[in-house]
Every structure is written in C-alpha cells, then in structure tokens.
CSV table of C-alpha atoms and ligand atoms in Angstrom, one decimal:
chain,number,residue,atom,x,y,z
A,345,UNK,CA,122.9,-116.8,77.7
A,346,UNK,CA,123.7,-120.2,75.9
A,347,UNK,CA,121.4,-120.5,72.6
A,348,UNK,CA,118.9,-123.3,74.4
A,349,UNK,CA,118.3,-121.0,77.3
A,350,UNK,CA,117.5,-118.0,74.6
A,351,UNK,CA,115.0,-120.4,73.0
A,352,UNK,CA,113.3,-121.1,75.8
A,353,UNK,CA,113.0,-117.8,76.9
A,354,UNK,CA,111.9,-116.5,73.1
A,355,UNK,CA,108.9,-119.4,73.7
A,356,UNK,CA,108.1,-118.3,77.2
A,357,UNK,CA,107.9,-114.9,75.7
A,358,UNK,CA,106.0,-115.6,72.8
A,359,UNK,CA,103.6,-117.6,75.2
A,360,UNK,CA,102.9,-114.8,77.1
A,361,UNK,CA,102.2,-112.4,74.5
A,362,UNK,CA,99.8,-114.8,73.0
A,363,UNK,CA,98.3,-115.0,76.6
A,364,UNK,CA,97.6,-111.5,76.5
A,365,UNK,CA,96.8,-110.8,72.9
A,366,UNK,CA,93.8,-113.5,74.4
A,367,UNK,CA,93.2,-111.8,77.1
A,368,UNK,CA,92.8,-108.2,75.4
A,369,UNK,CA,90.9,-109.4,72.9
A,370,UNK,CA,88.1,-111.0,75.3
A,371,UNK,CA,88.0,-108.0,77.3
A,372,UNK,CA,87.5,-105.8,73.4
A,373,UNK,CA,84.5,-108.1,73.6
A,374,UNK,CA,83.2,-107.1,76.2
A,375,UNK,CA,83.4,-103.4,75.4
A,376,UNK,CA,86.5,-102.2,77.3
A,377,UNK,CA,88.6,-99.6,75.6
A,378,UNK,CA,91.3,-99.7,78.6
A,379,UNK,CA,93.1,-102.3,81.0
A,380,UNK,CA,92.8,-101.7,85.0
A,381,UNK,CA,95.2,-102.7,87.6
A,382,UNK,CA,94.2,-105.6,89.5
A,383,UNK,CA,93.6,-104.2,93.6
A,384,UNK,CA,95.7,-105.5,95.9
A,385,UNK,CA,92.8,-106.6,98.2
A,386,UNK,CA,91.1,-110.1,97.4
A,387,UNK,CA,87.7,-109.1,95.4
A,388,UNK,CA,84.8,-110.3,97.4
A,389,UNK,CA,81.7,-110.4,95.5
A,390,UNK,CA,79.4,-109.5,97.8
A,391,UNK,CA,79.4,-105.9,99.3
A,392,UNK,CA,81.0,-104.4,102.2
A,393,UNK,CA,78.3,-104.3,104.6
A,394,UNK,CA,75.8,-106.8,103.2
A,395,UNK,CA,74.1,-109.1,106.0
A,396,UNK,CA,75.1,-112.7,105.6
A,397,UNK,CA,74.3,-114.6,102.1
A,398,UNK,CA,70.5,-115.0,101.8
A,399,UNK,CA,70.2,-118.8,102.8
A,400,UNK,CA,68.3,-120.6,100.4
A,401,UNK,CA,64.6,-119.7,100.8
A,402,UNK,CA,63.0,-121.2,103.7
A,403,UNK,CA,59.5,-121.4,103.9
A,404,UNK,CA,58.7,-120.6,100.3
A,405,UNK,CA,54.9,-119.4,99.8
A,406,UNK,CA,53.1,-121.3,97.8
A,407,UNK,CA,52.7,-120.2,93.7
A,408,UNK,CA,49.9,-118.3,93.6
A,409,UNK,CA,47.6,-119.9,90.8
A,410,UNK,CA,46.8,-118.1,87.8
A,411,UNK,CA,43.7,-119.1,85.8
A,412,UNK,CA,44.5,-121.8,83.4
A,413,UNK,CA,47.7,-120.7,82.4
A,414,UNK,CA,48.2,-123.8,79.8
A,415,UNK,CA,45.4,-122.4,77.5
A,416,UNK,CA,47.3,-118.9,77.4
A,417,UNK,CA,50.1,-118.0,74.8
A,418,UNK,CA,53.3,-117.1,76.6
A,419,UNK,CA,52.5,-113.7,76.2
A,420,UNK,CA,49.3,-113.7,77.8
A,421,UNK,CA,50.4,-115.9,80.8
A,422,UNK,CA,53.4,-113.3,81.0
A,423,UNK,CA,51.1,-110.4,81.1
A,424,UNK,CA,48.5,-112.3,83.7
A,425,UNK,CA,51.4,-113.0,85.8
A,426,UNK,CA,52.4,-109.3,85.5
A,427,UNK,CA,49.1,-108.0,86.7
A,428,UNK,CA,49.4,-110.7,89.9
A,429,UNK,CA,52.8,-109.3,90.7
A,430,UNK,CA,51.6,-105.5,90.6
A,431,UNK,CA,49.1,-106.1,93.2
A,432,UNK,CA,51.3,-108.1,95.2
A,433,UNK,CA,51.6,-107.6,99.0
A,434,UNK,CA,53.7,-109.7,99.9
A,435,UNK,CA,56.7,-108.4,101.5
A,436,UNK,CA,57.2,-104.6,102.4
A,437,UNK,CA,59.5,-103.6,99.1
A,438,UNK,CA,55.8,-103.5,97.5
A,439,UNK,CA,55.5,-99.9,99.8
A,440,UNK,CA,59.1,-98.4,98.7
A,441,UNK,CA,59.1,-99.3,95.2
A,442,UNK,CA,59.0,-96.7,92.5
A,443,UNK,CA,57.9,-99.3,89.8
A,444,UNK,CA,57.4,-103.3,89.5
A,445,UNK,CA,60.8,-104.8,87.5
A,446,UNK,CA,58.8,-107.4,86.4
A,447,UNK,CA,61.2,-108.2,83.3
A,448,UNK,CA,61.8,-108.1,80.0
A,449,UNK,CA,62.4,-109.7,76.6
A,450,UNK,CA,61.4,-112.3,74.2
A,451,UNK,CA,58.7,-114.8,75.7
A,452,UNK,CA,60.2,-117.5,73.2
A,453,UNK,CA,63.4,-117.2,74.9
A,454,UNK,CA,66.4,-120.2,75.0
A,455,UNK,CA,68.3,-118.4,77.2
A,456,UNK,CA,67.5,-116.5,80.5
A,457,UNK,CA,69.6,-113.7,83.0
A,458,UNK,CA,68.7,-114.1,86.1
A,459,UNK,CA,70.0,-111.3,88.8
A,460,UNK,CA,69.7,-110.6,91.6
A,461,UNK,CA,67.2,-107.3,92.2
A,462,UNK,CA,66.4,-104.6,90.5
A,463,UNK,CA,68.6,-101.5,91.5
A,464,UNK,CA,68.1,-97.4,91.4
A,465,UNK,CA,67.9,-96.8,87.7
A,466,UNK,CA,65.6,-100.3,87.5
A,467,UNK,CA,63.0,-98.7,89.9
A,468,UNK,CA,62.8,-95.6,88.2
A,469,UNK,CA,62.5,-97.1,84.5
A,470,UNK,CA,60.7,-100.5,85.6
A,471,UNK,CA,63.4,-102.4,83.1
A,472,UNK,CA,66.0,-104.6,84.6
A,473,UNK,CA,69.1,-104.4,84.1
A,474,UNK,CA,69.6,-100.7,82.6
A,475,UNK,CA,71.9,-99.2,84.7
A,476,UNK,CA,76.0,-99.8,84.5
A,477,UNK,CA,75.9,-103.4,84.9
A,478,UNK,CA,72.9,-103.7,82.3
A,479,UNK,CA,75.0,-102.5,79.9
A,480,UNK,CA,77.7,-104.7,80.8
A,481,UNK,CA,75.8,-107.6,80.7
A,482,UNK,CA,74.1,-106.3,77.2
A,483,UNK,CA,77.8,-106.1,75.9
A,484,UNK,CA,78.1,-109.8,77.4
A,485,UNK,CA,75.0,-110.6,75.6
A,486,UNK,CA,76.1,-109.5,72.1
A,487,UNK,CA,79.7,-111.1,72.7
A,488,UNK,CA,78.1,-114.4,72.7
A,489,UNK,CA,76.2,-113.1,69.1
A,490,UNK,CA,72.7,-112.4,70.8
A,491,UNK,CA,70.6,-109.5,70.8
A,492,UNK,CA,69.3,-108.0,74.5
A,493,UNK,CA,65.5,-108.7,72.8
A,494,UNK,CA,66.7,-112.5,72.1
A,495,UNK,CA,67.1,-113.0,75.6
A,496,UNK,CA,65.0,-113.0,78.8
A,497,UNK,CA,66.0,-110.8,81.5
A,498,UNK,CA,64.8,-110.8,85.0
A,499,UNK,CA,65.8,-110.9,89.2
A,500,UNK,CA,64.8,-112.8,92.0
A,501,UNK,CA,63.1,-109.8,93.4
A,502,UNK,CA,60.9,-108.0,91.1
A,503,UNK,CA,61.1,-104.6,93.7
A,504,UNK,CA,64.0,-102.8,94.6
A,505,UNK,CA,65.6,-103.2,98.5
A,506,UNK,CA,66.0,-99.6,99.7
A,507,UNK,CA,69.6,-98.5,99.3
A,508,UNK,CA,70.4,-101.5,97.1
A,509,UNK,CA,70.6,-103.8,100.5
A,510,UNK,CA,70.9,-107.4,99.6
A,511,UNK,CA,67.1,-109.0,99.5
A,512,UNK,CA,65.9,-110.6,102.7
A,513,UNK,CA,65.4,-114.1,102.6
A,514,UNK,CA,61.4,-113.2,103.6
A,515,UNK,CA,61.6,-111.2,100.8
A,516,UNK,CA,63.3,-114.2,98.2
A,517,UNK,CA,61.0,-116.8,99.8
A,518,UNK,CA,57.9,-114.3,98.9
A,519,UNK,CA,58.9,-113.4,95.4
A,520,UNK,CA,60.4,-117.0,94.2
A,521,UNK,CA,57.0,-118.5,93.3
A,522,UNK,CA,56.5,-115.5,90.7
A,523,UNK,CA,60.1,-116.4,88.9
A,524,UNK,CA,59.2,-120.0,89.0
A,525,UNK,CA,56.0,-119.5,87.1
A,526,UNK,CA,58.2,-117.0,84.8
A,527,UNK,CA,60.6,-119.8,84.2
A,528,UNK,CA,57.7,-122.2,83.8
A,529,UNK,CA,55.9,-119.8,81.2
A,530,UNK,CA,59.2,-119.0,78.9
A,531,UNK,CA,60.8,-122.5,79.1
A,532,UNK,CA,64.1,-121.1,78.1
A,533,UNK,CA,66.5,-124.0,77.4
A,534,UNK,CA,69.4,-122.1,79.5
A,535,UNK,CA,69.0,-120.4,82.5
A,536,UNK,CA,72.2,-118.2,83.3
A,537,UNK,CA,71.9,-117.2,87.1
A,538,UNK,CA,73.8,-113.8,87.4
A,539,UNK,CA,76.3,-113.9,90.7
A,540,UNK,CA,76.1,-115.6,94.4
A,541,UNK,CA,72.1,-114.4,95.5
A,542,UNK,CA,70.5,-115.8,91.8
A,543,UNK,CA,72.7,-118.9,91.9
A,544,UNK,CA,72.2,-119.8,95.7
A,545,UNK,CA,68.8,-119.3,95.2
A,546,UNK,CA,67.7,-121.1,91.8
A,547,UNK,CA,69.9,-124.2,93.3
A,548,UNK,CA,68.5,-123.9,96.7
A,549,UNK,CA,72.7,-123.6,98.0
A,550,UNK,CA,75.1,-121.9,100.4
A,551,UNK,CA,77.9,-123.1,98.2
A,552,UNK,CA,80.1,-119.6,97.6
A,553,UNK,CA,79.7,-118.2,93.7
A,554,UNK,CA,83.5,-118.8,93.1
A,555,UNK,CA,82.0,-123.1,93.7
A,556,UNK,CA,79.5,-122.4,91.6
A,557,UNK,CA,80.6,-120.2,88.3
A,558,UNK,CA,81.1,-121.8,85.3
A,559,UNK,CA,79.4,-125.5,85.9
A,560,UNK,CA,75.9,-126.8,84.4
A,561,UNK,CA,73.4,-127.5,86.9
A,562,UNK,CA,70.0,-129.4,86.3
A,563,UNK,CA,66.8,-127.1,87.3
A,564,UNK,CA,64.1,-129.4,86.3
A,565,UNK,CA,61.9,-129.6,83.1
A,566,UNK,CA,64.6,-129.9,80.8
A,567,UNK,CA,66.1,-126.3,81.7
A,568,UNK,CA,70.0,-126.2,82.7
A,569,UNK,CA,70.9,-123.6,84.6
A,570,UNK,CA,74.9,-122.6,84.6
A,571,UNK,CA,75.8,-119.6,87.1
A,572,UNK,CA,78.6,-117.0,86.5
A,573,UNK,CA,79.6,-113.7,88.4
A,574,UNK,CA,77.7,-111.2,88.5
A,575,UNK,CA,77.8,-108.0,86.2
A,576,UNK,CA,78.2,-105.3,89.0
A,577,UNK,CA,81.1,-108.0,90.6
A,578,UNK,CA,82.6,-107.5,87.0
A,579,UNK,CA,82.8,-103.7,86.9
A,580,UNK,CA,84.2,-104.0,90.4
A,581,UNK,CA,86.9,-107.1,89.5
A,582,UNK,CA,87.3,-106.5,86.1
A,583,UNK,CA,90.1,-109.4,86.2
A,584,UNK,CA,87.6,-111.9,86.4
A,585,UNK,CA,86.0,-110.7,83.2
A,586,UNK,CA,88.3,-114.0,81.5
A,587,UNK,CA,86.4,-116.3,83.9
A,588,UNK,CA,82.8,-115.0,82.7
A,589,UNK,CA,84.1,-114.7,79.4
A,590,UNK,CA,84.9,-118.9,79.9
A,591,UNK,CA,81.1,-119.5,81.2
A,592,UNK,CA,79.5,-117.1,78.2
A,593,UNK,CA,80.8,-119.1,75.7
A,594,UNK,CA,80.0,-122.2,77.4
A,595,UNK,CA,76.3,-120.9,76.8
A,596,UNK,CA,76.5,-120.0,73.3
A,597,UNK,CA,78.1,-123.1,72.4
A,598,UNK,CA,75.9,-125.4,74.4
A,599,UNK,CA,72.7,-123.8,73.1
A,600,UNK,CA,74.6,-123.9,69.8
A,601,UNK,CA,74.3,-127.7,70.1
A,602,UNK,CA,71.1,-128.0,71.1
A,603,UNK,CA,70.1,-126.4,68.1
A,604,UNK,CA,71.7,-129.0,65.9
A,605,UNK,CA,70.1,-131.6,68.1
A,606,UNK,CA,73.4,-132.7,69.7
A,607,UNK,CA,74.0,-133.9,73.5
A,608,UNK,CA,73.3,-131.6,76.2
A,609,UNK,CA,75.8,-131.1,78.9
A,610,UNK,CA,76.3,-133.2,81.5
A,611,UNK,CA,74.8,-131.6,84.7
A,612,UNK,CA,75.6,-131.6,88.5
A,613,UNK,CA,73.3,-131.3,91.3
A,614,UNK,CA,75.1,-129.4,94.4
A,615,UNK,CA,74.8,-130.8,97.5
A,616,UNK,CA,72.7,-128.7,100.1
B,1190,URA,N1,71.5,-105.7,89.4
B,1190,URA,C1,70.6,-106.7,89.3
B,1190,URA,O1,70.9,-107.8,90.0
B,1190,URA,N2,69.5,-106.6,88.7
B,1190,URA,C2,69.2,-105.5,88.0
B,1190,URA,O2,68.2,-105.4,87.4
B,1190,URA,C3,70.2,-104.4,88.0
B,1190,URA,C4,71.3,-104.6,88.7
C-alpha cells in the first residue's frame, strides 16, 4: 500500500477505536460488564403481541379535586392524593392489583421518570420501578450523577395490567388526571417520559418513540418534558443504550443550566 493510503487507513483505524473506546465506556456507565451482539431482526419497542399503541387519551375524566391543595406542603398534597388514588374505582386494574404504585421519591424533585405501568415485582412491593429495568434506569440515574431519592419516579398507570398487557386507553384516560395533579404538586423542572406509552401520552401523540426520543418538548407551567426509550426496550436492544445515553446527558446538562440561571432549551410542540 503506498504510504498515503497507509495513513489514511492508520486514521480510519484510530477513529474507530476511539468510536468504541466511547462506546464501551458509556455502556461501563450504565453498569454493563459485557458487550451483546446486535439481533439480526429490527428492535421494535413495543411487545410482540401488544394491541395497537394506546391513542392519546380520549375522553379524559376530569381531576378529581382535592381539598385545597395550595395550602398543603408537597408532602401533604402527595400523601392526600395517595389516599384518593387507593380508593380509586376507576377502571377494573383497581380489582387485580396486588398494591397501589403510587410512586416514589423526593417531593422537591427537578427531574421526573415517567413509565409506563407498574409491572410484577412493582405490584408485589408497591415501588415503581424495582424490577430489571428499575435497576437499569437507577444505573441511568446515577450516570447522569443523581441519586434514585433525588428523583421522582412514577407511571401513567398507578396499577398493574394483568400479565404486563400494555394499559388500555380507558384505563390511561382514567388514571391521567392523578399524574397530572402529581406533576402539578412536585413541579419538577424536567420531566423525562420513559418509552412510546409515557411519551405518547404526556404529549397527547401517535408520533412513534424513535420521532420522539431525544427532543425537548413544552408540557406547560414551565416543565419540559424530553422523552427517551424505555428501560425494558434497553435490556431488550441494548445497542440503543448510546442513543439514551445522548438524551441522559441532555438532562443533566440542561438542568445543569438551569441551576446557574442560564437559557432553557428551545422546545417543540408535536403536531397531533
Ligand atoms: N416498567 C414501567 O414502565 N414501570 C415500572 O414501574 C416498572 C417497569
């Protein structure tokens, strides 16, 4: 090989190995001792035989109303809206549950998970996120330099679908109103909606996740919401980790900012 072309293939090289000395070192972050093979299949986020996407919710019910929730610390309106939400009736996963997932964390929180619903090991403890993907996302968490007890951690359904079945849209449209008022109560600064159901949802869309991931979005009263996959969709696609990886650190260095008073980000509204 002339010298030229042995240059050029030394940087190509040297490129590449940079590329993956990233690549290894963003996955170290997120607690992965070993590399897996990409499947040959294209990675679909949602599961094999999940009913179409929930549509955004239709006929929402309206917000139950608490008794003055303004005069109440955020603990106390969290802990009022807690006791609403164990009585609730309002769809039938009230009758399977094990336990209410109502959620979890600091009520002083800048930053907010939202998923999707609480799964198996959620039921049983009444915690979300504690199974595989919760510690996933707690290892996401604490590779942005946060603490799980920094955060806010909740779903979009605060009872478990039998079987893990993706929620009903009668069952978003019932439970909605109770995430709103949690939303309302913390006033985190970020929201971080976790995979296609949380995202669609919170931003009232059937745009896919992949359209989604990774851009700032305006959810009213000064909250911005930015959606990224999915911790269970990680496990599953663990190539995509780099893309989540891109959106985490969005987060930390956006609230980062906002700490130190500088601009926000700029924020999209997706079309219906
Ligand atoms: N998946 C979710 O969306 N929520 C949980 O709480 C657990 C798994």
């Amino acid at each position: 090989m002339p010298p030229s072309d042995d240059n050029d293939a030394r940087t190509e090289y040297e490129k590449l190995l940079r590329a993956a000395h990233q690549r290894l070192e963003m996955e170290r972050s997120f607690g992965l001792t070993h590399v897996q093979r990409p499947q040959k299949t294209k990675a679909v986020e949602r599961r094999p035989a999940a009913p179409p996407a929930p549509a955004p919710p239709q006929k929402e019910a309206p917000a139950p109303t608490p008794a003055s929730p303004e005069a109440l610390s955020k603990e106390e309106a969290l802990a009022q809206l807690r006791k609403e939400c164990e009585q609730c009736m309002r769809c039938q996963l009230a009758r399977t549950r094990t336990n209410l997932v109502f959620g979890v964390g600091s009520p002083d929180a800048g930053l907010m998970f939202v998923g999707e619903a609480p799964g198996e090991d959620e039921d049983r403890q009444g915690e979300p996120f504690v199974g595989k993907a919760g510690q996933l996302l707690t290892k996401m968490i604490e590779a942005i330099d946060m603490k799980r007890s920094e955060v806010y951690i909740c779903n979009i359904l605060k009872c478990r679908p039998p079987g893990n079945r993706p929620p009903l849209p009668n069952e978003i449209a019932a439970c909605l109103p109770y995430l709103k008022r949690q939303i309302h109560i913390i006033k985190p600064k970020i929201v971080c909606a976790l995979g296609a159901t949380a995202s669609k949802t919170l931003l009232s869309t059937d745009k896919p996740i992949g359209q989604l991931r990774g851009r700032w979005f305006d959810y009213g009263e000064g909250v911005k919401l930015l959606p990224t996959f999915h911790p269970s969709y990680l496990l599953r696609s663990p190539w995509e980790k780099a893309k989540a990886w891109q959106d985490l650190k969005k987060i930390r260095d956006t609230l980062k900012a906002m700490r130190e008073g500088k601009t926000e980000p700029r924020t999209l509204n997706p079309e219906p």
